[in-house]
Amino acid sequence: MTAAVALIGAFALGFVIGDRRGVKQANAILDANNRALLEAMREDRSGFPSDDPGDETARPTRH
């Protein structure tokens, strides 16, 4: 009985350690993706057509 409890405890401890490692890796991936997203949002948008109605280069809107 003691061996069974020890075995179950070892599996539970291994699961918790593995779960924490997976969470750390997932957070690292999410942080990297979030940084890339914020950099893309900060990029210069001067090459895109203006949304100003008086601008001739503005794209027409179709609904």
CSV table of N, CA, C and O in Angstrom, one decimal:
chain,number,residue,atom,x,y,z
A,1,MET,N,0.8,-1.2,0.0
A,1,MET,CA,0.0,0.0,0.0
A,1,MET,C,0.9,1.3,0.0
A,1,MET,O,0.6,2.2,-0.7
A,2,THR,N,1.9,1.2,0.8
A,2,THR,CA,2.8,2.4,0.9
A,2,THR,C,3.5,2.6,-0.5
A,2,THR,O,3.7,3.8,-0.9
A,3,ALA,N,3.8,1.5,-1.2
A,3,ALA,CA,4.5,1.6,-2.5
A,3,ALA,C,3.5,2.3,-3.5
A,3,ALA,O,3.9,3.1,-4.3
A,4,ALA,N,2.3,1.9,-3.4
A,4,ALA,CA,1.3,2.5,-4.3
A,4,ALA,C,1.1,4.0,-4.1
A,4,ALA,O,1.0,4.7,-5.0
A,5,VAL,N,1.1,4.4,-2.8
A,5,VAL,CA,0.9,5.8,-2.5
A,5,VAL,C,2.2,6.6,-3.0
A,5,VAL,O,2.1,7.7,-3.5
A,6,ALA,N,3.3,6.0,-2.8
A,6,ALA,CA,4.6,6.6,-3.2
A,6,ALA,C,4.6,6.7,-4.7
A,6,ALA,O,5.1,7.7,-5.3
A,7,LEU,N,4.1,5.7,-5.4
A,7,LEU,CA,4.1,5.7,-6.9
A,7,LEU,C,3.1,6.8,-7.4
A,7,LEU,O,3.5,7.5,-8.3
A,8,ILE,N,2.0,6.9,-6.8
A,8,ILE,CA,1.0,7.9,-7.2
A,8,ILE,C,1.5,9.3,-6.9
A,8,ILE,O,1.4,10.2,-7.7
A,9,GLY,N,2.2,9.4,-5.8
A,9,GLY,CA,2.8,10.7,-5.4
A,9,GLY,C,3.9,11.1,-6.4
A,9,GLY,O,4.0,12.3,-6.8
A,10,ALA,N,4.7,10.2,-6.8
A,10,ALA,CA,5.8,10.4,-7.8
A,10,ALA,C,5.2,10.9,-9.1
A,10,ALA,O,5.7,11.8,-9.7
A,11,PHE,N,4.1,10.2,-9.6
A,11,PHE,CA,3.5,10.6,-10.8
A,11,PHE,C,2.8,12.0,-10.7
A,11,PHE,O,2.9,12.8,-11.6
A,12,ALA,N,2.2,12.3,-9.6
A,12,ALA,CA,1.6,13.6,-9.3
A,12,ALA,C,2.7,14.7,-9.3
A,12,ALA,O,2.5,15.8,-10.0
A,13,LEU,N,3.8,14.4,-8.7
A,13,LEU,CA,4.9,15.4,-8.6
A,13,LEU,C,5.5,15.6,-10.0
A,13,LEU,O,5.7,16.8,-10.4
A,14,GLY,N,5.6,14.6,-10.7
A,14,GLY,CA,6.2,14.7,-12.1
A,14,GLY,C,5.2,15.5,-13.0
A,14,GLY,O,5.6,16.3,-13.8
A,15,PHE,N,3.9,15.3,-12.8
A,15,PHE,CA,2.9,16.0,-13.6
A,15,PHE,C,3.0,17.5,-13.3
A,15,PHE,O,3.0,18.3,-14.2
A,16,VAL,N,3.1,17.8,-12.0
A,16,VAL,CA,3.1,19.2,-11.6
A,16,VAL,C,4.4,19.9,-12.2
A,16,VAL,O,4.3,21.0,-12.7
A,17,ILE,N,5.5,19.2,-12.1
A,17,ILE,CA,6.8,19.8,-12.6
A,17,ILE,C,6.7,20.0,-14.1
A,17,ILE,O,7.1,21.0,-14.6
A,18,GLY,N,6.2,19.0,-14.8
A,18,GLY,CA,6.1,19.1,-16.2
A,18,GLY,C,5.1,20.2,-16.6
A,18,GLY,O,5.3,20.9,-17.6
A,19,ASP,N,4.0,20.3,-15.9
A,19,ASP,CA,3.0,21.3,-16.2
A,19,ASP,C,3.6,22.7,-16.0
A,19,ASP,O,3.4,23.6,-16.9
A,20,ARG,N,4.4,22.9,-15.0
A,20,ARG,CA,5.0,24.2,-14.8
A,20,ARG,C,6.0,24.6,-15.9
A,20,ARG,O,6.1,25.7,-16.3
A,21,ARG,N,6.7,23.6,-16.3
A,21,ARG,CA,7.7,23.8,-17.4
A,21,ARG,C,6.9,24.2,-18.7
A,21,ARG,O,7.3,25.1,-19.4
A,22,GLY,N,5.8,23.5,-19.0
A,22,GLY,CA,5.0,23.8,-20.2
A,22,GLY,C,4.5,25.2,-20.1
A,22,GLY,O,4.4,25.9,-21.1
A,23,VAL,N,4.0,25.6,-19.0
A,23,VAL,CA,3.5,27.0,-18.8
A,23,VAL,C,4.5,28.0,-19.0
A,23,VAL,O,4.3,29.0,-19.7
A,24,LYS,N,5.7,27.8,-18.5
A,24,LYS,CA,6.8,28.7,-18.8
A,24,LYS,C,7.2,28.8,-20.2
A,24,LYS,O,7.4,29.9,-20.7
A,25,GLN,N,7.2,27.7,-20.9
A,25,GLN,CA,7.5,27.7,-22.4
A,25,GLN,C,6.4,28.4,-23.1
A,25,GLN,O,6.6,29.2,-24.0
A,26,ALA,N,5.1,28.2,-22.8
A,26,ALA,CA,4.0,28.9,-23.4
A,26,ALA,C,4.1,30.4,-23.2
A,26,ALA,O,3.8,31.1,-24.1
A,27,ASN,N,4.4,30.8,-22.0
A,27,ASN,CA,4.5,32.2,-21.7
A,27,ASN,C,5.6,32.9,-22.5
A,27,ASN,O,5.5,34.0,-22.9
A,28,ALA,N,6.7,32.2,-22.6
A,28,ALA,CA,7.8,32.7,-23.4
A,28,ALA,C,7.4,32.9,-24.9
A,28,ALA,O,7.7,33.9,-25.5
A,29,ILE,N,6.7,32.0,-25.4
A,29,ILE,CA,6.2,32.1,-26.8
A,29,ILE,C,5.2,33.2,-26.9
A,29,ILE,O,5.3,34.1,-27.9
A,30,LEU,N,4.3,33.3,-26.0
A,30,LEU,CA,3.3,34.4,-26.0
A,30,LEU,C,4.0,35.8,-25.9
A,30,LEU,O,3.6,36.8,-26.6
A,31,ASP,N,5.0,35.9,-25.0
A,31,ASP,CA,5.7,37.2,-24.9
A,31,ASP,C,6.4,37.6,-26.2
A,31,ASP,O,6.4,38.8,-26.6
A,32,ALA,N,7.1,36.6,-26.8
A,32,ALA,CA,7.7,36.9,-28.1
A,32,ALA,C,6.7,37.4,-29.2
A,32,ALA,O,7.0,38.3,-29.9
A,33,ASN,N,5.6,36.7,-29.2
A,33,ASN,CA,4.6,37.1,-30.2
A,33,ASN,C,4.0,38.4,-29.9
A,33,ASN,O,3.7,39.2,-30.8
A,34,ASN,N,3.8,38.7,-28.6
A,34,ASN,CA,3.2,40.0,-28.2
A,34,ASN,C,4.2,41.1,-28.6
A,34,ASN,O,3.8,42.2,-29.1
A,35,ARG,N,5.5,40.9,-28.4
A,35,ARG,CA,6.5,41.9,-28.8
A,35,ARG,C,6.5,42.2,-30.3
A,35,ARG,O,6.5,43.3,-30.7
A,36,ALA,N,6.4,41.1,-31.1
A,36,ALA,CA,6.3,41.2,-32.5
A,36,ALA,C,5.1,42.0,-32.9
A,36,ALA,O,5.1,42.8,-33.9
A,37,LEU,N,4.0,41.7,-32.3
A,37,LEU,CA,2.7,42.4,-32.6
A,37,LEU,C,2.8,43.9,-32.3
A,37,LEU,O,2.4,44.8,-33.1
A,38,LEU,N,3.4,44.2,-31.1
A,38,LEU,CA,3.5,45.7,-30.8
A,38,LEU,C,4.5,46.4,-31.7
A,38,LEU,O,4.2,47.5,-32.0
A,39,GLU,N,5.5,45.7,-32.1
A,39,GLU,CA,6.5,46.4,-33.1
A,39,GLU,C,5.8,46.6,-34.4
A,39,GLU,O,6.0,47.6,-35.0
A,40,ALA,N,5.0,45.7,-34.9
A,40,ALA,CA,4.2,45.8,-36.1
A,40,ALA,C,3.2,47.0,-36.0
A,40,ALA,O,3.0,47.7,-37.0
A,41,MET,N,2.6,47.2,-34.9
A,41,MET,CA,1.7,48.2,-34.7
A,41,MET,C,2.4,49.6,-34.7
A,41,MET,O,1.8,50.6,-35.1
A,42,ARG,N,3.6,49.6,-34.3
A,42,ARG,CA,4.4,50.9,-34.2
A,42,ARG,C,5.0,51.3,-35.5
A,42,ARG,O,5.5,52.4,-35.6
A,43,GLU,N,5.0,50.4,-36.5
A,43,GLU,CA,5.7,50.7,-37.7
A,43,GLU,C,5.1,51.9,-38.4
A,43,GLU,O,4.0,52.2,-38.3
A,44,ASP,N,5.9,52.5,-39.3
A,44,ASP,CA,5.5,53.7,-40.1
A,44,ASP,C,4.5,53.2,-41.1
A,44,ASP,O,4.6,52.3,-41.8
A,45,ARG,N,3.4,54.0,-41.1
A,45,ARG,CA,2.3,53.6,-42.0
A,45,ARG,C,2.1,54.7,-43.2
A,45,ARG,O,1.1,54.8,-43.7
A,46,SER,N,3.2,55.4,-43.5
A,46,SER,CA,3.1,56.4,-44.5
A,46,SER,C,2.9,55.9,-45.9
A,46,SER,O,2.5,56.6,-46.8
A,47,GLY,N,3.1,54.6,-46.1
A,47,GLY,CA,2.9,54.1,-47.5
A,47,GLY,C,1.5,53.7,-47.8
A,47,GLY,O,1.2,53.4,-48.9
A,48,PHE,N,0.6,53.7,-46.8
A,48,PHE,CA,-0.8,53.3,-47.0
A,48,PHE,C,-1.6,54.5,-47.4
A,48,PHE,O,-1.3,55.7,-47.0
A,49,PRO,N,-2.6,54.3,-48.2
A,49,PRO,CA,-3.5,55.4,-48.6
A,49,PRO,C,-4.2,56.1,-47.4
A,49,PRO,O,-4.5,55.4,-46.4
A,50,SER,N,-4.4,57.3,-47.5
A,50,SER,CA,-5.1,58.1,-46.5
A,50,SER,C,-6.6,57.8,-46.4
A,50,SER,O,-7.2,57.5,-47.5
A,51,ASP,N,-7.2,57.9,-45.3
A,51,ASP,CA,-8.6,57.7,-45.1
A,51,ASP,C,-9.3,59.1,-45.2
A,51,ASP,O,-10.5,59.2,-45.0
A,52,ASP,N,-8.6,60.2,-45.5
A,52,ASP,CA,-9.1,61.5,-45.6
A,52,ASP,C,-10.0,61.6,-46.9
A,52,ASP,O,-9.6,61.2,-48.0
A,53,PRO,N,-11.3,62.0,-46.7
A,53,PRO,CA,-12.2,62.1,-47.9
A,53,PRO,C,-11.7,63.0,-49.0
A,53,PRO,O,-12.0,62.8,-50.1
A,54,GLY,N,-10.9,64.0,-48.7
A,54,GLY,CA,-10.4,64.9,-49.7
A,54,GLY,C,-9.2,64.4,-50.5
A,54,GLY,O,-8.7,65.0,-51.5
A,55,ASP,N,-8.7,63.2,-50.1
A,55,ASP,CA,-7.5,62.7,-50.7
A,55,ASP,C,-7.8,61.9,-51.9
A,55,ASP,O,-8.7,61.0,-51.9
A,56,GLU,N,-7.2,62.2,-53.1
A,56,GLU,CA,-7.5,61.5,-54.3
A,56,GLU,C,-7.0,60.0,-54.3
A,56,GLU,O,-7.5,59.2,-55.1
A,57,THR,N,-6.0,59.7,-53.5
A,57,THR,CA,-5.4,58.4,-53.5
A,57,THR,C,-6.2,57.4,-52.6
A,57,THR,O,-5.9,56.3,-52.5
A,58,ALA,N,-7.2,58.0,-51.9
A,58,ALA,CA,-8.0,57.1,-51.0
A,58,ALA,C,-8.7,56.0,-51.7
A,58,ALA,O,-9.2,56.2,-52.9
A,59,ARG,N,-8.8,54.9,-51.2
A,59,ARG,CA,-9.5,53.7,-51.8
A,59,ARG,C,-11.0,53.9,-51.6
A,59,ARG,O,-11.5,54.3,-50.6
A,60,PRO,N,-11.8,53.6,-52.6
A,60,PRO,CA,-13.2,53.6,-52.5
A,60,PRO,C,-13.7,52.6,-51.5
A,60,PRO,O,-13.1,51.5,-51.4
A,61,THR,N,-14.8,52.9,-50.9
A,61,THR,CA,-15.4,51.9,-49.9
A,61,THR,C,-16.6,51.3,-50.5
A,61,THR,O,-17.5,52.0,-51.0
A,62,ARG,N,-16.7,50.0,-50.4
A,62,ARG,CA,-17.8,49.3,-50.9
A,62,ARG,C,-18.4,48.5,-49.8
A,62,ARG,O,-17.7,47.8,-49.1
A,63,HIS,N,-19.7,48.5,-49.7
A,63,HIS,CA,-20.4,47.8,-48.6
A,63,HIS,C,-21.3,46.8,-49.2
A,63,HIS,O,-21.9,46.9,-50.2
